[in-house]
Amino acid sequence: MKNKIIVTGGCGYIGSHTVIELIENNYTVIILDDLSNSTEETLHRIEKITNVKPSFINIDLKDELKTKKVFKEHKDAKAVINFAAHKAVGESVQKPLMYYKNNLYSLINTLTALTENTINGFIFSSSATVYGTPKSLPITEQSKTQRPFSPYGNTKKIAEEIIDDLIKSETNLSAISLRYFNPIGAHESGLIGELPSGIPNNLMPYITQTAVGIREKLMVYGNDYPTKDGTPIRDYIHVVDLAKAHVLAVERIIKNQQEKPFEIFNLGTGNGFSVLDIINSFEEVTNSKLNYEITDRRAGDVPKLFASIDLVKNKLGWKPSKSLNEMIKSSWDWERKLNDKS
Ligand code: UD1
């Protein structure tokens, strides 16, 4: 019998890549998604890649009764991976209540349904944003968390606190929170990848959309940071590497290998690259010039972030496999395919 895993937000960017890795590792996947920032077409694409069509339930997890009903029907699931959340930083500043409501109601309903049905494994999709402006680098899981700048970021921090409180009360629940640094890239099939709705907030999709002509020029938000070239440094990680870490986290929970009931791991490469590094690599990989301009800083940006990944390497046996150029090429291939009208 295959182990069943419920994936909330499984039609989204990181969720869909994780569903593929789960299927390829012989798990049965049930996707719960309200398609608010994704499409059902992703399911067909997952089927094309894996030859398996995952079960899909269109559900708004803010609806407590419906959520409980669905989890009851799948109470044989071994674990839940929680990707379902809004994630646009700027929008969350404009509409904080919408973010707190969506990201936290759905989390609370999911955790309630999970504990009621004695599903004992939970994996949470968190973010390096919980570290705020770090005091020292690289960032380890022991580094202090701070209140994130945006309501979006704060939902991640609060979510981890909710899970921690629940674990302390629930002896049977085991959870792993994965703190992503900056996910980029797409599946090598070219069938799934990031589909930003409207104007992208994040650097990589903005660069690729500029290069294909959807955007006129990239604005580089400040070159007066205390870094080697003045532009902020981040730790970019390929989405498929990220997805594979979720499978290892599921295994760790199912095999009872956790050292404590709530574990936290950073997911990055451990390498920091500046915005100009990314632009230079992009130009090298694509053999083209990118139209960009240096402008003012963006509110809330941190000068320098990169992860220590020793813990995840040692405990989860995970390590990233892609170089920066490979990651950038992967994002570029996806963008070109999206815009290939021929
Ligand atoms: C952002 C969010 C973070 C979220 C993550 C993943 C903020 C402050 N942080 O991280 O909470 O978890 O996305 O979605 O928004 N840049 C430009 N021009 C652009 C876009 C970005 O110069 O058009 C620069 C930024 O200033 C930053 C770097 O590129 O230095 C990376 O930006 P981005 O991709 O938005 O990621 P983060 O800001 O690190």
PDB file of C-alpha atoms and ligand atoms in Angstrom, residues 87-90 126-130 148-150 152-153 156 180-184 194 200-207 217-222 225 231-236 273-275 278-279 293 295-303 305, ligand 1:
ATOM      1  CA  LYS A  87       2.347  35.157  -0.769  1.00  0.00           C
ATOM      2  CA  ALA A  88       2.513  38.627  -2.320  1.00  0.00           C
ATOM      3  CA  VAL A  89       4.448  40.836   0.069  1.00  0.00           C
ATOM      4  CA  GLY A  90       3.224  44.200  -1.293  1.00  0.00           C
ATOM      5  CA  SER A 126       7.889  28.708   5.869  1.00  0.00           C
ATOM      6  CA  SER A 127      10.248  31.455   4.793  1.00  0.00           C
ATOM      7  CA  ALA A 128      13.590  33.038   5.632  1.00  0.00           C
ATOM      8  CA  THR A 129      11.546  36.192   6.157  1.00  0.00           C
ATOM      9  CA  VAL A 130      11.039  35.008   9.781  1.00  0.00           C
ATOM     10  CA  PRO A 148       8.960  40.305   9.666  1.00  0.00           C
ATOM     11  CA  PHE A 149       8.424  43.568   7.834  1.00  0.00           C
ATOM     12  CA  SER A 150       5.290  42.472   6.001  1.00  0.00           C
ATOM     13  CA  TYR A 152       2.716  38.100   4.730  1.00  0.00           C
ATOM     14  CA  GLY A 153       5.991  37.408   6.506  1.00  0.00           C
ATOM     15  CA  LYS A 156       4.723  32.681   8.509  1.00  0.00           C
ATOM     16  CA  TYR A 180      12.818  28.657   2.171  1.00  0.00           C
ATOM     17  CA  PHE A 181      15.308  31.256   1.076  1.00  0.00           C
ATOM     18  CA  ASN A 182      14.712  32.428  -2.539  1.00  0.00           C
ATOM     19  CA  PRO A 183      13.156  29.724  -4.732  1.00  0.00           C
ATOM     20  CA  ILE A 184      13.688  30.076  -8.499  1.00  0.00           C
ATOM     21  CA  GLU A 194       6.155  29.831 -11.546  1.00  0.00           C
ATOM     22  CA  PRO A 200       5.951  39.942 -10.533  1.00  0.00           C
ATOM     23  CA  ASN A 201       7.251  41.008  -7.117  1.00  0.00           C
ATOM     24  CA  ASN A 202      10.227  38.732  -7.178  1.00  0.00           C
ATOM     25  CA  LEU A 203      13.504  39.315  -8.966  1.00  0.00           C
ATOM     26  CA  MET A 204      13.797  36.232 -11.189  1.00  0.00           C
ATOM     27  CA  PRO A 205      10.379  36.339 -12.889  1.00  0.00           C
ATOM     28  CA  TYR A 206      10.825  40.086 -13.337  1.00  0.00           C
ATOM     29  CA  ILE A 207      14.146  39.510 -15.109  1.00  0.00           C
ATOM     30  CA  LYS A 217      12.979  47.261 -17.834  1.00  0.00           C
ATOM     31  CA  LEU A 218      14.026  45.821 -14.519  1.00  0.00           C
ATOM     32  CA  MET A 219      14.288  48.264 -11.639  1.00  0.00           C
ATOM     33  CA  VAL A 220      17.183  47.359  -9.376  1.00  0.00           C
ATOM     34  CA  TYR A 221      16.061  48.501  -5.958  1.00  0.00           C
ATOM     35  CA  GLY A 222      19.125  50.292  -4.636  1.00  0.00           C
ATOM     36  CA  TYR A 225      23.641  48.605   0.554  1.00  0.00           C
ATOM     37  CA  THR A 231      22.982  45.495  -4.222  1.00  0.00           C
ATOM     38  CA  PRO A 232      21.305  43.104  -1.771  1.00  0.00           C
ATOM     39  CA  ILE A 233      22.488  39.533  -1.379  1.00  0.00           C
ATOM     40  CA  ARG A 234      20.152  36.542  -1.327  1.00  0.00           C
ATOM     41  CA  ASP A 235      20.396  32.761  -1.323  1.00  0.00           C
ATOM     42  CA  TYR A 236      18.670  31.449  -4.469  1.00  0.00           C
ATOM     43  CA  PHE A 273      24.475  36.314  -4.695  1.00  0.00           C
ATOM     44  CA  SER A 274      23.798  40.008  -5.248  1.00  0.00           C
ATOM     45  CA  VAL A 275      21.172  41.379  -7.617  1.00  0.00           C
ATOM     46  CA  ILE A 278      22.075  37.533 -10.896  1.00  0.00           C
ATOM     47  CA  ILE A 279      21.861  40.014 -13.755  1.00  0.00           C
ATOM     48  CA  GLU A 293      18.089  50.744 -14.143  1.00  0.00           C
ATOM     49  CA  THR A 295      16.414  53.033  -8.588  1.00  0.00           C
ATOM     50  CA  ASP A 296      15.592  53.694  -4.936  1.00  0.00           C
ATOM     51  CA  ARG A 297      15.542  51.006  -2.304  1.00  0.00           C
ATOM     52  CA  ARG A 298      12.353  48.964  -1.827  1.00  0.00           C
ATOM     53  CA  ALA A 299      10.864  49.300   1.654  1.00  0.00           C
ATOM     54  CA  GLY A 300      11.546  46.304   3.851  1.00  0.00           C
ATOM     55  CA  ASP A 301      14.478  44.867   1.877  1.00  0.00           C
ATOM     56  CA  VAL A 302      17.254  43.365   3.956  1.00  0.00           C
ATOM     57  CA  PRO A 303      20.875  43.922   2.771  1.00  0.00           C
ATOM     58  CA  LEU A 305      20.599  36.958   3.643  1.00  0.00           C
TER      59      LEU A 305
HETATM   60  C1  UD1 B   1      10.670  38.299  -1.005  1.00  0.00           C
HETATM   61  C2  UD1 B   1       9.952  38.651   0.266  1.00  0.00           C
HETATM   62  C3  UD1 B   1       9.938  37.451   1.174  1.00  0.00           C
HETATM   63  C4  UD1 B   1       9.334  36.250   0.457  1.00  0.00           C
HETATM   64  C5  UD1 B   1      10.130  35.987  -0.807  1.00  0.00           C
HETATM   65  C6  UD1 B   1       9.566  34.841  -1.628  1.00  0.00           C
HETATM   66  C7  UD1 B   1      10.256  41.071   0.658  1.00  0.00           C
HETATM   67  C8  UD1 B   1      10.863  42.103   1.522  1.00  0.00           C
HETATM   68  N1  UD1 B   1      10.562  39.795   0.932  1.00  0.00           N
HETATM   69  O1  UD1 B   1      12.024  38.040  -0.672  1.00  0.00           O
HETATM   70  O2  UD1 B   1       9.176  37.766   2.308  1.00  0.00           O
HETATM   71  O3  UD1 B   1       9.361  35.126   1.294  1.00  0.00           O
HETATM   72  O4  UD1 B   1      10.118  37.165  -1.623  1.00  0.00           O
HETATM   73  O5  UD1 B   1       8.442  35.219  -2.331  1.00  0.00           O
HETATM   74  O6  UD1 B   1       9.540  41.366  -0.291  1.00  0.00           O
HETATM   75  N2  UD1 B   1      14.709  43.128  -6.665  1.00  0.00           N
HETATM   76  C9  UD1 B   1      14.960  44.149  -7.566  1.00  0.00           C
HETATM   77  N3  UD1 B   1      14.035  44.421  -8.516  1.00  0.00           N
HETATM   78  C10 UD1 B   1      12.856  43.728  -8.613  1.00  0.00           C
HETATM   79  C11 UD1 B   1      12.608  42.683  -7.705  1.00  0.00           C
HETATM   80  C12 UD1 B   1      13.555  42.429  -6.726  1.00  0.00           C
HETATM   81  O7  UD1 B   1      16.011  44.800  -7.507  1.00  0.00           O
HETATM   82  O8  UD1 B   1      12.045  44.047  -9.494  1.00  0.00           O
HETATM   83  C13 UD1 B   1      15.721  42.814  -5.646  1.00  0.00           C
HETATM   84  C14 UD1 B   1      15.231  43.028  -4.231  1.00  0.00           C
HETATM   85  O9  UD1 B   1      15.531  44.317  -3.802  1.00  0.00           O
HETATM   86  C15 UD1 B   1      16.014  41.961  -3.474  1.00  0.00           C
HETATM   87  C16 UD1 B   1      16.288  40.855  -4.499  1.00  0.00           C
HETATM   88  O10 UD1 B   1      16.035  41.441  -5.770  1.00  0.00           O
HETATM   89  O11 UD1 B   1      17.239  42.477  -3.075  1.00  0.00           O
HETATM   90  C17 UD1 B   1      15.389  39.665  -4.320  1.00  0.00           C
HETATM   91  O12 UD1 B   1      14.040  40.127  -4.268  1.00  0.00           O
HETATM   92  P1  UD1 B   1      12.799  39.123  -4.254  1.00  0.00           P
HETATM   93  O13 UD1 B   1      12.904  38.152  -5.364  1.00  0.00           O
HETATM   94  O14 UD1 B   1      11.562  39.968  -4.196  1.00  0.00           O
HETATM   95  O15 UD1 B   1      12.987  38.304  -2.917  1.00  0.00           O
HETATM   96  P2  UD1 B   1      13.157  38.815  -1.403  1.00  0.00           P
HETATM   97  O16 UD1 B   1      12.914  40.257  -1.281  1.00  0.00           O
HETATM   98  O17 UD1 B   1      14.440  38.273  -0.907  1.00  0.00           O
END
